[in-house]
Amino acid sequence: MPTPSTFAPVALEHASRLINHGPTVLVTSQDGARRNIMAAAWSMPVEFTPPRIAVVIDKQTFTRELIHASGTFGLCIPGVAAIDLTYAVGSVSGREIDKFTHFDIPAIAGPVLGLPLLETGCAAWMECRLIPEPHTEDAYDTCFCEVVSAAADPRAFRNGHWELDASNGDLHTIHHLGAGNFVRAGDSIKARPLK
């Protein structure tokens, strides 16, 4: 039975802010009993209202197969606490193993699409519906989606904004540099108006 959510809902008009700073994401997918999770380093918002996201997912992956079969996927935003898990799920194929079982990953069921979503070690998640764009999917491995629900850990994302500081270091988002090396987002800094 899925774990109940401890995250606070994020208004859809603020969903693009969850990834506008370019964090590594965990892509979850499910078609019937088949499910998978993988890491993706390239994602970004492409529209605010409705919130739309682009994410690069190689056409040869099991994740793409499941996304095309179901028309849906989840985007989870791991924090520093999930760095080892992020690297692990990005290093093996889900065709051979159920990564959720193999790595003992607790998941909740998304409130709108029922997708497996991660909260443990993560700062936020989004449930997404694929927007079919065959040319960009085939030519550039870029998938577009519309966010239909989003939530975040209120210790790190409140009132539509990231609030990263020393008190929530385990939730600071991670950014992949290659070969298992990551950098984490630092503390939030507020700009002052210039006169």
PDB file of C-alpha atoms in Angstrom:
ATOM      1  CA  MET A   1       0.000   0.000   0.000  1.00  0.00           C
ATOM      2  CA  PRO A   2       1.425   3.405  -0.938  1.00  0.00           C
ATOM      3  CA  THR A   3       2.585   5.754   1.792  1.00  0.00           C
ATOM      4  CA  PRO A   4       0.350   8.824   2.324  1.00  0.00           C
ATOM      5  CA  SER A   5       1.753  12.159   1.176  1.00  0.00           C
ATOM      6  CA  THR A   6       3.434  14.552   3.586  1.00  0.00           C
ATOM      7  CA  PHE A   7       3.974  17.245   0.951  1.00  0.00           C
ATOM      8  CA  ALA A   8       1.923  20.420   0.560  1.00  0.00           C
ATOM      9  CA  PRO A   9       0.125  21.018  -2.759  1.00  0.00           C
ATOM     10  CA  VAL A  10       1.764  23.517  -5.105  1.00  0.00           C
ATOM     11  CA  ALA A  11      -0.534  25.776  -7.114  1.00  0.00           C
ATOM     12  CA  LEU A  12      -0.169  24.893 -10.793  1.00  0.00           C
ATOM     13  CA  GLU A  13       0.754  28.479 -11.660  1.00  0.00           C
ATOM     14  CA  HIS A  14       3.898  27.935  -9.550  1.00  0.00           C
ATOM     15  CA  ALA A  15       4.739  24.421 -10.799  1.00  0.00           C
ATOM     16  CA  SER A  16       7.304  25.651 -13.351  1.00  0.00           C
ATOM     17  CA  ARG A  17       9.309  27.177 -10.486  1.00  0.00           C
ATOM     18  CA  LEU A  18       9.998  23.682  -9.181  1.00  0.00           C
ATOM     19  CA  ILE A  19      12.452  23.048 -12.039  1.00  0.00           C
ATOM     20  CA  ASN A  20      13.302  26.466 -13.489  1.00  0.00           C
ATOM     21  CA  HIS A  21      16.767  26.259 -11.876  1.00  0.00           C
ATOM     22  CA  GLY A  22      17.659  23.066 -13.767  1.00  0.00           C
ATOM     23  CA  PRO A  23      17.828  20.313 -11.139  1.00  0.00           C
ATOM     24  CA  THR A  24      18.304  16.654 -11.928  1.00  0.00           C
ATOM     25  CA  VAL A  25      14.900  14.960 -11.874  1.00  0.00           C
ATOM     26  CA  LEU A  26      13.679  11.428 -11.303  1.00  0.00           C
ATOM     27  CA  VAL A  27      11.232  10.347 -13.988  1.00  0.00           C
ATOM     28  CA  THR A  28       8.658   7.797 -12.836  1.00  0.00           C
ATOM     29  CA  SER A  29       6.456   5.869 -15.223  1.00  0.00           C
ATOM     30  CA  GLN A  30       3.862   3.144 -15.021  1.00  0.00           C
ATOM     31  CA  ASP A  31       1.724   1.114 -17.382  1.00  0.00           C
ATOM     32  CA  GLY A  32      -0.422  -1.376 -15.512  1.00  0.00           C
ATOM     33  CA  ALA A  33       1.875  -3.442 -13.274  1.00  0.00           C
ATOM     34  CA  ARG A  34       5.015  -2.330 -15.144  1.00  0.00           C
ATOM     35  CA  ARG A  35       6.770   0.634 -13.546  1.00  0.00           C
ATOM     36  CA  ASN A  36      10.124   2.360 -13.686  1.00  0.00           C
ATOM     37  CA  ILE A  37      12.189   5.217 -12.344  1.00  0.00           C
ATOM     38  CA  MET A  38      15.188   6.865 -13.990  1.00  0.00           C
ATOM     39  CA  ALA A  39      17.290   9.992 -13.561  1.00  0.00           C
ATOM     40  CA  ALA A  40      17.270  12.796 -16.134  1.00  0.00           C
ATOM     41  CA  ALA A  41      19.639  15.744 -16.111  1.00  0.00           C
ATOM     42  CA  TRP A  42      17.912  17.876 -18.756  1.00  0.00           C
ATOM     43  CA  SER A  43      14.482  19.318 -18.026  1.00  0.00           C
ATOM     44  CA  MET A  44      12.978  22.783 -18.075  1.00  0.00           C
ATOM     45  CA  PRO A  45       9.700  24.676 -18.012  1.00  0.00           C
ATOM     46  CA  VAL A  46       8.434  25.778 -21.425  1.00  0.00           C
ATOM     47  CA  GLU A  47       5.114  27.412 -20.508  1.00  0.00           C
ATOM     48  CA  PHE A  48       3.615  28.862 -17.323  1.00  0.00           C
ATOM     49  CA  THR A  49      -0.148  28.560 -17.855  1.00  0.00           C
ATOM     50  CA  PRO A  50      -0.923  25.788 -18.215  1.00  0.00           C
ATOM     51  CA  PRO A  51       2.376  24.556 -16.776  1.00  0.00           C
ATOM     52  CA  ARG A  52       4.313  22.652 -19.412  1.00  0.00           C
ATOM     53  CA  ILE A  53       7.693  20.985 -19.113  1.00  0.00           C
ATOM     54  CA  ALA A  54      10.279  19.577 -21.546  1.00  0.00           C
ATOM     55  CA  VAL A  55      12.457  16.663 -20.462  1.00  0.00           C
ATOM     56  CA  VAL A  56      15.014  14.680 -22.452  1.00  0.00           C
ATOM     57  CA  ILE A  57      14.364  10.924 -22.239  1.00  0.00           C
ATOM     58  CA  ASP A  58      16.228   8.661 -24.653  1.00  0.00           C
ATOM     59  CA  LYS A  59      13.950   6.764 -27.025  1.00  0.00           C
ATOM     60  CA  GLN A  60      15.679   3.452 -26.180  1.00  0.00           C
ATOM     61  CA  THR A  61      14.763   3.568 -22.474  1.00  0.00           C
ATOM     62  CA  PHE A  62      12.161   1.455 -20.726  1.00  0.00           C
ATOM     63  CA  THR A  63      10.792   4.723 -19.344  1.00  0.00           C
ATOM     64  CA  ARG A  64       9.936   5.992 -22.845  1.00  0.00           C
ATOM     65  CA  GLU A  65       8.195   2.695 -23.584  1.00  0.00           C
ATOM     66  CA  LEU A  66       6.030   3.069 -20.472  1.00  0.00           C
ATOM     67  CA  ILE A  67       5.342   6.761 -21.129  1.00  0.00           C
ATOM     68  CA  HIS A  68       4.163   6.035 -24.664  1.00  0.00           C
ATOM     69  CA  ALA A  69       1.967   3.196 -23.418  1.00  0.00           C
ATOM     70  CA  SER A  70       0.337   5.228 -20.617  1.00  0.00           C
ATOM     71  CA  GLY A  71       0.630   8.834 -21.822  1.00  0.00           C
ATOM     72  CA  THR A  72       1.765   9.908 -18.344  1.00  0.00           C
ATOM     73  CA  PHE A  73       4.845  10.263 -16.152  1.00  0.00           C
ATOM     74  CA  GLY A  74       5.991  11.765 -12.876  1.00  0.00           C
ATOM     75  CA  LEU A  75       8.849  14.158 -12.221  1.00  0.00           C
ATOM     76  CA  CYS A  76      10.357  13.981  -8.739  1.00  0.00           C
ATOM     77  CA  ILE A  77      12.988  16.481  -7.643  1.00  0.00           C
ATOM     78  CA  PRO A  78      15.591  14.782  -5.460  1.00  0.00           C
ATOM     79  CA  GLY A  79      17.477  16.563  -2.738  1.00  0.00           C
ATOM     80  CA  VAL A  80      20.985  15.882  -1.455  1.00  0.00           C
ATOM     81  CA  ALA A  81      19.498  13.132   0.730  1.00  0.00           C
ATOM     82  CA  ALA A  82      18.676  11.139  -2.428  1.00  0.00           C
ATOM     83  CA  ILE A  83      21.944  11.627  -4.332  1.00  0.00           C
ATOM     84  CA  ASP A  84      23.021   7.965  -4.084  1.00  0.00           C
ATOM     85  CA  LEU A  85      19.568   6.753  -5.113  1.00  0.00           C
ATOM     86  CA  THR A  86      19.501   9.202  -8.023  1.00  0.00           C
ATOM     87  CA  TYR A  87      22.814   7.909  -9.317  1.00  0.00           C
ATOM     88  CA  ALA A  88      21.762   4.283  -8.798  1.00  0.00           C
ATOM     89  CA  VAL A  89      18.444   4.506 -10.691  1.00  0.00           C
ATOM     90  CA  GLY A  90      20.187   6.394 -13.481  1.00  0.00           C
ATOM     91  CA  SER A  91      22.818   3.671 -13.863  1.00  0.00           C
ATOM     92  CA  VAL A  92      20.729   0.517 -14.447  1.00  0.00           C
ATOM     93  CA  SER A  93      17.875  -0.368 -16.773  1.00  0.00           C
ATOM     94  CA  GLY A  94      14.372  -1.067 -15.540  1.00  0.00           C
ATOM     95  CA  ARG A  95      13.958  -3.711 -18.240  1.00  0.00           C
ATOM     96  CA  GLU A  96      15.941  -6.164 -16.109  1.00  0.00           C
ATOM     97  CA  ILE A  97      14.760  -5.227 -12.601  1.00  0.00           C
ATOM     98  CA  ASP A  98      11.946  -3.399 -10.839  1.00  0.00           C
ATOM     99  CA  LYS A  99      14.029  -0.553  -9.439  1.00  0.00           C
ATOM    100  CA  PHE A 100      11.380   0.312  -6.835  1.00  0.00           C
ATOM    101  CA  THR A 101      11.704  -3.192  -5.361  1.00  0.00           C
ATOM    102  CA  HIS A 102      15.441  -3.605  -5.944  1.00  0.00           C
ATOM    103  CA  PHE A 103      16.378  -0.311  -4.259  1.00  0.00           C
ATOM    104  CA  ASP A 104      13.525  -0.496  -1.704  1.00  0.00           C
ATOM    105  CA  ILE A 105      12.068   2.846  -2.866  1.00  0.00           C
ATOM    106  CA  PRO A 106       8.952   3.966  -0.981  1.00  0.00           C
ATOM    107  CA  ALA A 107       6.425   5.651  -3.251  1.00  0.00           C
ATOM    108  CA  ILE A 108       3.098   7.372  -2.891  1.00  0.00           C
ATOM    109  CA  ALA A 109       0.354   7.190  -5.500  1.00  0.00           C
ATOM    110  CA  GLY A 110      -0.155  10.529  -7.225  1.00  0.00           C
ATOM    111  CA  PRO A 111      -3.501  12.181  -6.465  1.00  0.00           C
ATOM    112  CA  VAL A 112      -4.575  12.744 -10.087  1.00  0.00           C
ATOM    113  CA  LEU A 113      -2.902  10.074 -12.233  1.00  0.00           C
ATOM    114  CA  GLY A 114      -1.961   7.499  -9.583  1.00  0.00           C
ATOM    115  CA  LEU A 115       1.687   7.521 -10.677  1.00  0.00           C
ATOM    116  CA  PRO A 116       4.398   6.315  -8.277  1.00  0.00           C
ATOM    117  CA  LEU A 117       5.988   9.438  -6.771  1.00  0.00           C
ATOM    118  CA  LEU A 118       8.856   9.865  -4.303  1.00  0.00           C
ATOM    119  CA  GLU A 119       8.851  12.082  -1.263  1.00  0.00           C
ATOM    120  CA  THR A 120      11.585  10.457   0.843  1.00  0.00           C
ATOM    121  CA  GLY A 121      14.774  12.371   0.040  1.00  0.00           C
ATOM    122  CA  CYS A 122      12.954  14.556  -2.475  1.00  0.00           C
ATOM    123  CA  ALA A 123      11.962  18.214  -2.359  1.00  0.00           C
ATOM    124  CA  ALA A 124       8.994  18.102  -4.760  1.00  0.00           C
ATOM    125  CA  TRP A 125       7.104  16.128  -7.397  1.00  0.00           C
ATOM    126  CA  MET A 126       4.819  16.709 -10.383  1.00  0.00           C
ATOM    127  CA  GLU A 127       2.353  14.424 -12.173  1.00  0.00           C
ATOM    128  CA  CYS A 128       2.399  14.979 -15.921  1.00  0.00           C
ATOM    129  CA  ARG A 129       0.449  14.096 -19.060  1.00  0.00           C
ATOM    130  CA  LEU A 130       2.496  13.602 -22.201  1.00  0.00           C
ATOM    131  CA  ILE A 131       1.878  16.103 -25.000  1.00  0.00           C
ATOM    132  CA  PRO A 132       2.623  13.970 -28.086  1.00  0.00           C
ATOM    133  CA  GLU A 133       5.199  15.640 -30.333  1.00  0.00           C
ATOM    134  CA  PRO A 134       6.510  12.758 -32.482  1.00  0.00           C
ATOM    135  CA  HIS A 135       9.093  14.832 -34.370  1.00  0.00           C
ATOM    136  CA  THR A 136      10.856  16.260 -31.287  1.00  0.00           C
ATOM    137  CA  GLU A 137      10.564  12.931 -29.458  1.00  0.00           C
ATOM    138  CA  ASP A 138      12.149  11.022 -32.351  1.00  0.00           C
ATOM    139  CA  ALA A 139      14.687  13.606 -33.495  1.00  0.00           C
ATOM    140  CA  TYR A 140      15.781  15.078 -30.152  1.00  0.00           C
ATOM    141  CA  ASP A 141      14.524  12.652 -27.440  1.00  0.00           C
ATOM    142  CA  THR A 142      12.623  15.603 -25.979  1.00  0.00           C
ATOM    143  CA  CYS A 143       9.245  14.906 -24.409  1.00  0.00           C
ATOM    144  CA  PHE A 144       6.751  17.639 -23.596  1.00  0.00           C
ATOM    145  CA  CYS A 145       4.148  17.351 -20.876  1.00  0.00           C
ATOM    146  CA  GLU A 146       1.501  19.284 -19.002  1.00  0.00           C
ATOM    147  CA  VAL A 147       1.684  19.279 -15.215  1.00  0.00           C
ATOM    148  CA  VAL A 148      -1.651  18.202 -13.705  1.00  0.00           C
ATOM    149  CA  SER A 149      -0.668  18.129 -10.028  1.00  0.00           C
ATOM    150  CA  ALA A 150       2.343  19.191  -7.988  1.00  0.00           C
ATOM    151  CA  ALA A 151       3.463  19.170  -4.367  1.00  0.00           C
ATOM    152  CA  ALA A 152       6.576  20.044  -2.400  1.00  0.00           C
ATOM    153  CA  ASP A 153       8.127  19.647   1.003  1.00  0.00           C
ATOM    154  CA  PRO A 154       7.068  22.849   2.804  1.00  0.00           C
ATOM    155  CA  ARG A 155      10.470  23.021   4.507  1.00  0.00           C
ATOM    156  CA  ALA A 156      12.009  23.897   1.109  1.00  0.00           C
ATOM    157  CA  PHE A 157       9.226  25.308  -1.103  1.00  0.00           C
ATOM    158  CA  ARG A 158       6.664  27.687   0.410  1.00  0.00           C
ATOM    159  CA  ASN A 159       4.298  30.315  -0.952  1.00  0.00           C
ATOM    160  CA  GLY A 160       5.286  29.485  -4.521  1.00  0.00           C
ATOM    161  CA  HIS A 161       9.059  29.884  -3.968  1.00  0.00           C
ATOM    162  CA  TRP A 162      12.127  27.869  -3.035  1.00  0.00           C
ATOM    163  CA  GLU A 163      13.481  28.735   0.406  1.00  0.00           C
ATOM    164  CA  LEU A 164      16.803  26.921   0.687  1.00  0.00           C
ATOM    165  CA  ASP A 165      18.978  27.538   3.733  1.00  0.00           C
ATOM    166  CA  ALA A 166      21.023  25.693   6.357  1.00  0.00           C
ATOM    167  CA  SER A 167      17.884  24.282   7.994  1.00  0.00           C
ATOM    168  CA  ASN A 168      16.921  22.174   4.972  1.00  0.00           C
ATOM    169  CA  GLY A 169      20.271  21.190   3.426  1.00  0.00           C
ATOM    170  CA  ASP A 170      19.119  17.606   2.802  1.00  0.00           C
ATOM    171  CA  LEU A 171      16.449  18.980   0.446  1.00  0.00           C
ATOM    172  CA  HIS A 172      18.733  21.231  -1.610  1.00  0.00           C
ATOM    173  CA  THR A 173      18.317  20.120  -5.206  1.00  0.00           C
ATOM    174  CA  ILE A 174      21.115  18.372  -7.065  1.00  0.00           C
ATOM    175  CA  HIS A 175      22.558  19.047 -10.520  1.00  0.00           C
ATOM    176  CA  HIS A 176      24.439  16.342 -12.429  1.00  0.00           C
ATOM    177  CA  LEU A 177      27.913  17.194 -13.711  1.00  0.00           C
ATOM    178  CA  GLY A 178      28.604  13.759 -15.233  1.00  0.00           C
ATOM    179  CA  ALA A 179      30.229  10.489 -14.125  1.00  0.00           C
ATOM    180  CA  GLY A 180      28.336  10.428 -10.822  1.00  0.00           C
ATOM    181  CA  ASN A 181      29.421  13.927  -9.819  1.00  0.00           C
ATOM    182  CA  PHE A 182      26.775  16.383  -8.651  1.00  0.00           C
ATOM    183  CA  VAL A 183      26.631  19.903  -7.309  1.00  0.00           C
ATOM    184  CA  ARG A 184      23.869  21.038  -4.970  1.00  0.00           C
ATOM    185  CA  ALA A 185      21.858  24.222  -4.989  1.00  0.00           C
ATOM    186  CA  GLY A 186      23.064  26.646  -2.346  1.00  0.00           C
ATOM    187  CA  ASP A 187      21.232  28.916   0.002  1.00  0.00           C
ATOM    188  CA  SER A 188      18.637  31.289  -1.436  1.00  0.00           C
ATOM    189  CA  ILE A 189      19.816  34.850  -1.959  1.00  0.00           C
ATOM    190  CA  LYS A 190      17.304  37.696  -2.344  1.00  0.00           C
ATOM    191  CA  ALA A 191      18.148  40.327  -4.949  1.00  0.00           C
ATOM    192  CA  ARG A 192      17.799  43.991  -3.990  1.00  0.00           C
ATOM    193  CA  PRO A 193      16.258  46.498  -6.382  1.00  0.00           C
ATOM    194  CA  LEU A 194      18.758  48.781  -8.110  1.00  0.00           C
ATOM    195  CA  LYS A 195      17.989  52.475  -8.128  1.00  0.00           C
TER     196      LYS A 195
END
